[in-house]
Amino acid sequence: MDKVDILKTNVRPSKEMFIYECGYEYCAPTKPFEYIHINYYLLHYIIDGEGYFIMDGVKHHLKKGDGFFIPPYKDNNYYPDSDNPWVYRWVGFNGTECKKLLKMSGFYDGNYTFAYDFENGLKDNFLNIYLSFKNGDYFSSLGFLYQVFGKLIKEYENESNKLSNPKEIYTDKAVEFIEENYNKQISVTEISKSLNIDRSHFFKCFRDVMNISPQQYLINFRLSKSQDLLRKSSFSISTISSLVGFSSPEYYSKIFKKYIGITPNEFRGKYTKK
């Protein structure tokens, strides 16, 4: 295989996005120098070795599985590590939808780098972009570029979710736990243990997000489920109380009357033909 190959075309299979060039390079150690401005977007993916990328005065040390993005008309500088020079593939592209896709991938507010090393997914995509392009199959090449964006967007969304409000994360997981276990004898303490956080801290997080205590949410959820069963099933009150997690039919009836205003039997009677 040659040390470097650069492919270019003026064919534009889609105005939304089209590939202007692509290629690869097995880099030799070089001194840093600044590249000229380009009038399209450029995405590099490192498949081996390491190197340095400088943008907006910030120097990034990148390695296998990392990548970097260069916008049009932007000063940029990148070069391989002298002891372990990088090997990378790149694709240059443009089109009306590029800004949107790049922002969805996390490339905004000064972010020009990414990391993706799962099961050679991007490595294969970049290779297929190049091979299809070389064969003149520009639609397939563009399709593989969309797959690159699909992976980057999904990874960025996953990372963004990890950085979301911790209170919301705990609350979402608590609600999920309740929905899966409401029919068992679970308590607020057990819910907090499932989340690996202190009970009082969990209580505050849940209350701040839901404006209701976790205990009250659990009661409301169980009552809602029991109302569905009262309307749609012929189960006895005793069986229904057990199916939705209440400790006894008597306690269930007491809680139902307190919050719904009538007994379970009276509620069922409203939906029974006479």
C-alpha positions as CSV (number, residue, x, y, z in Angstrom):
1,M,0.0,0.0,0.0
2,D,1.2,3.5,-0.8
3,K,2.1,5.8,2.0
4,V,-0.5,8.3,0.9
5,D,-3.4,8.6,-1.5
6,I,-5.7,11.6,-2.2
7,L,-8.9,11.3,-4.3
8,K,-11.0,14.2,-5.5
9,T,-14.1,14.8,-7.6
10,N,-16.5,17.5,-8.6
11,V,-19.5,15.1,-8.7
12,R,-22.2,16.2,-6.3
13,P,-24.8,13.4,-5.8
14,S,-26.6,15.5,-3.2
15,K,-26.8,19.2,-2.4
16,E,-27.4,18.4,1.2
17,M,-24.0,16.8,1.5
18,F,-21.4,15.7,-1.0
19,I,-17.8,14.5,-0.7
20,Y,-15.1,16.6,-2.2
21,E,-12.1,14.5,-1.4
22,C,-10.9,11.6,0.7
23,G,-7.7,9.7,1.4
24,Y,-5.3,8.3,3.8
25,E,-1.7,8.8,4.9
26,Y,1.0,6.8,6.8
27,C,2.7,9.9,8.2
28,A,6.4,10.3,8.7
29,P,7.7,12.5,11.5
30,T,7.6,16.1,10.5
31,K,8.0,19.6,12.1
32,P,4.8,21.5,12.9
33,F,3.6,23.8,10.1
34,E,0.3,25.5,9.4
35,Y,-2.0,24.3,6.6
36,I,-3.7,26.7,4.2
37,H,-7.4,27.4,4.5
38,I,-9.9,25.1,2.9
39,N,-13.4,26.0,1.6
40,Y,-15.0,22.7,2.8
41,Y,-15.2,20.6,6.0
42,L,-12.5,18.1,6.8
43,L,-12.8,15.1,9.1
44,H,-9.8,13.0,10.1
45,Y,-9.8,9.7,11.9
46,I,-6.7,8.2,13.4
47,I,-6.3,4.5,12.8
48,D,-2.9,4.1,14.4
49,G,-0.1,6.0,16.1
50,E,-0.5,9.5,17.6
51,G,0.0,13.1,16.9
52,Y,-0.9,16.7,17.7
53,F,-3.7,19.0,16.5
54,I,-3.8,22.7,17.2
55,M,-6.9,24.8,16.8
56,D,-7.7,28.2,18.3
57,G,-4.4,28.1,20.2
58,V,-5.4,24.8,22.0
59,K,-3.0,21.8,21.5
60,H,-4.6,18.4,21.5
61,H,-2.6,15.2,21.9
62,L,-4.6,12.6,19.8
63,K,-4.1,8.8,19.3
64,K,-5.6,5.8,17.7
65,G,-9.4,5.9,17.9
66,D,-9.5,9.8,18.1
67,G,-10.3,12.2,15.4
68,F,-10.4,15.9,14.6
69,F,-12.5,18.3,12.6
70,I,-11.5,21.4,10.6
71,P,-14.1,23.9,9.5
72,P,-13.8,26.0,6.3
73,Y,-11.5,29.0,6.3
74,K,-10.0,28.2,9.7
75,D,-6.3,28.4,10.8
76,N,-5.2,24.9,11.6
77,N,-2.1,22.9,12.4
78,Y,-1.5,19.2,12.9
79,Y,1.5,16.9,12.8
80,P,2.5,13.3,13.8
81,D,4.3,12.3,17.0
82,S,8.0,11.9,16.2
83,D,8.3,8.5,18.0
84,N,4.9,7.1,17.0
85,P,3.7,8.9,13.9
86,W,0.0,8.6,13.2
87,V,-1.8,6.9,10.4
88,Y,-5.1,8.5,9.5
89,R,-7.9,8.6,7.0
90,W,-9.9,11.7,6.1
91,V,-12.9,12.9,4.2
92,G,-13.6,16.4,2.9
93,F,-17.2,17.4,2.4
94,N,-19.7,20.2,2.1
95,G,-23.4,20.8,1.6
96,T,-26.4,22.5,3.0
97,E,-26.9,20.0,5.9
98,C,-23.3,19.8,7.1
99,K,-23.5,22.4,9.8
100,K,-26.6,20.7,11.3
101,L,-25.0,17.3,11.3
102,L,-21.7,18.6,12.7
103,K,-23.5,20.3,15.5
104,M,-25.6,17.2,16.3
105,S,-22.2,15.4,16.5
106,G,-20.9,17.8,19.1
107,F,-18.7,20.0,16.9
108,Y,-19.6,23.5,18.2
109,D,-18.5,26.0,20.8
110,G,-14.8,25.3,20.1
111,N,-15.0,21.5,20.1
112,Y,-13.0,20.1,17.2
113,T,-12.0,16.6,18.5
114,F,-13.7,13.3,19.2
115,A,-13.0,9.8,20.5
116,Y,-14.5,6.7,19.0
117,D,-12.9,3.3,19.3
118,F,-15.8,0.8,19.5
119,E,-15.3,-2.4,17.5
120,N,-13.5,-0.7,14.6
121,G,-16.8,0.9,13.5
122,L,-15.5,4.2,12.3
123,K,-12.3,2.6,10.9
124,D,-14.4,0.4,8.6
125,N,-16.7,3.4,7.6
126,F,-13.7,5.5,6.6
127,L,-12.2,2.6,4.7
128,N,-15.5,2.1,2.8
129,I,-15.8,5.8,2.1
130,Y,-12.4,5.6,0.4
131,L,-13.0,2.3,-1.5
132,S,-16.4,3.4,-2.8
133,F,-15.0,6.8,-3.8
134,K,-12.1,5.1,-5.6
135,N,-14.5,3.0,-7.6
136,G,-16.6,6.0,-8.6
137,D,-19.5,4.9,-6.5
138,Y,-20.1,8.3,-4.9
139,F,-23.6,7.5,-3.6
140,S,-22.3,4.6,-1.6
141,S,-19.3,6.6,-0.4
142,L,-21.7,9.3,0.8
143,G,-23.8,6.6,2.5
144,F,-20.8,5.5,4.5
145,L,-20.2,9.1,5.5
146,Y,-23.7,9.3,6.8
147,Q,-23.0,6.2,8.9
148,V,-20.0,8.0,10.4
149,F,-22.3,10.8,11.4
150,G,-24.8,8.3,12.8
151,K,-22.2,6.9,15.1
152,L,-20.8,10.2,16.2
153,I,-24.2,11.6,16.9
154,K,-25.2,8.6,19.0
155,E,-22.0,8.7,20.9
156,Y,-22.3,12.5,21.5
157,E,-25.9,11.9,22.8
158,N,-24.7,9.2,25.1
159,E,-22.0,11.4,26.5
160,S,-24.4,14.3,26.9
161,N,-26.8,12.2,28.9
162,K,-24.1,11.3,31.3
163,L,-23.6,15.0,31.9
164,S,-27.3,15.8,32.5
165,N,-28.7,17.0,35.8
166,P,-27.8,14.2,38.3
167,K,-31.2,14.8,40.1
168,E,-33.0,14.1,36.8
169,I,-30.9,10.9,36.2
170,Y,-31.7,9.6,39.7
171,T,-35.4,10.4,39.4
172,D,-35.7,8.8,36.0
173,K,-34.0,5.6,37.3
174,A,-36.2,5.7,40.4
175,V,-39.4,6.0,38.3
176,E,-38.2,3.1,36.1
177,F,-37.5,1.0,39.2
178,I,-41.0,1.7,40.6
179,E,-42.7,0.9,37.3
180,E,-40.9,-2.5,37.2
181,N,-41.3,-3.4,40.9
182,Y,-44.5,-1.6,42.1
183,N,-46.2,-5.0,42.6
184,K,-43.6,-6.1,45.2
185,Q,-43.2,-4.9,48.8
186,I,-40.7,-2.2,47.9
187,S,-39.9,0.9,50.0
188,V,-38.2,4.2,49.5
189,T,-35.1,2.8,51.2
190,E,-35.0,-0.1,48.7
191,I,-35.3,2.4,45.8
192,S,-32.5,4.5,47.0
193,K,-30.3,1.4,47.5
194,S,-31.0,0.4,43.9
195,L,-29.5,3.8,42.9
196,N,-26.6,3.5,45.2
197,I,-27.3,6.8,46.9
198,D,-28.3,7.9,50.5
199,R,-32.0,7.8,51.3
200,S,-32.3,11.4,52.3
201,H,-30.4,12.6,49.3
202,F,-32.6,10.5,47.0
203,F,-35.7,11.9,48.7
204,K,-34.6,15.5,48.0
205,C,-33.6,14.8,44.4
206,F,-36.9,13.1,43.7
207,R,-38.9,15.9,45.4
208,D,-37.0,18.6,43.6
209,V,-37.7,17.1,40.2
210,M,-41.2,15.7,40.6
211,N,-42.7,18.1,43.2
212,I,-43.9,15.0,45.1
213,S,-42.2,12.5,47.5
214,P,-41.1,9.1,46.2
215,Q,-43.5,7.4,48.6
216,Q,-46.4,9.4,47.4
217,Y,-45.4,8.7,43.8
218,L,-45.3,5.0,44.5
219,I,-48.8,5.1,46.2
220,N,-50.3,7.1,43.3
221,F,-48.8,4.7,40.8
222,R,-50.1,1.6,42.6
223,L,-53.6,3.2,42.9
224,S,-53.6,4.0,39.2
225,K,-52.7,0.4,38.3
226,S,-55.4,-0.8,40.7
227,Q,-58.0,1.4,39.0
228,D,-57.2,-0.1,35.7
229,L,-57.7,-3.6,37.2
230,L,-61.0,-2.5,38.9
231,R,-62.4,-1.3,35.6
232,K,-61.1,-4.0,33.2
233,S,-60.8,-7.2,35.3
234,S,-62.9,-9.5,37.5
235,F,-60.2,-10.0,40.1
236,S,-61.3,-9.7,43.7
237,I,-60.3,-6.7,45.7
238,S,-58.0,-8.9,47.7
239,T,-56.2,-10.1,44.6
240,I,-55.9,-6.6,43.1
241,S,-54.4,-5.2,46.3
242,S,-51.8,-8.0,46.1
243,L,-51.1,-7.5,42.4
244,V,-50.3,-3.8,42.9
245,G,-48.1,-4.3,45.9
246,F,-50.2,-3.3,48.9
247,S,-49.5,-5.3,52.1
248,S,-53.2,-6.2,52.8
249,P,-56.7,-5.7,51.3
250,E,-57.6,-3.6,54.4
251,Y,-54.7,-1.2,53.9
252,Y,-55.4,-1.0,50.2
253,S,-59.0,-0.1,50.8
254,K,-58.1,2.5,53.4
255,I,-55.5,4.2,51.1
256,F,-57.9,4.0,48.1
257,K,-60.7,5.7,50.1
258,K,-58.3,8.3,51.4
259,Y,-57.0,9.4,47.9
260,I,-59.8,8.5,45.5
261,G,-62.7,9.4,47.9
262,I,-64.6,6.2,47.5
263,T,-64.0,2.5,48.2
264,P,-62.6,0.1,45.6
265,N,-66.0,-1.6,45.4
266,E,-67.8,1.7,44.9
267,F,-65.3,2.7,42.2
268,R,-65.8,-0.7,40.4
269,G,-69.5,-0.2,40.6
270,K,-69.3,2.9,38.5
271,Y,-68.0,0.8,35.6
272,T,-70.2,-2.3,36.1
273,K,-73.5,-2.7,34.1
274,K,-76.5,-3.0,36.3
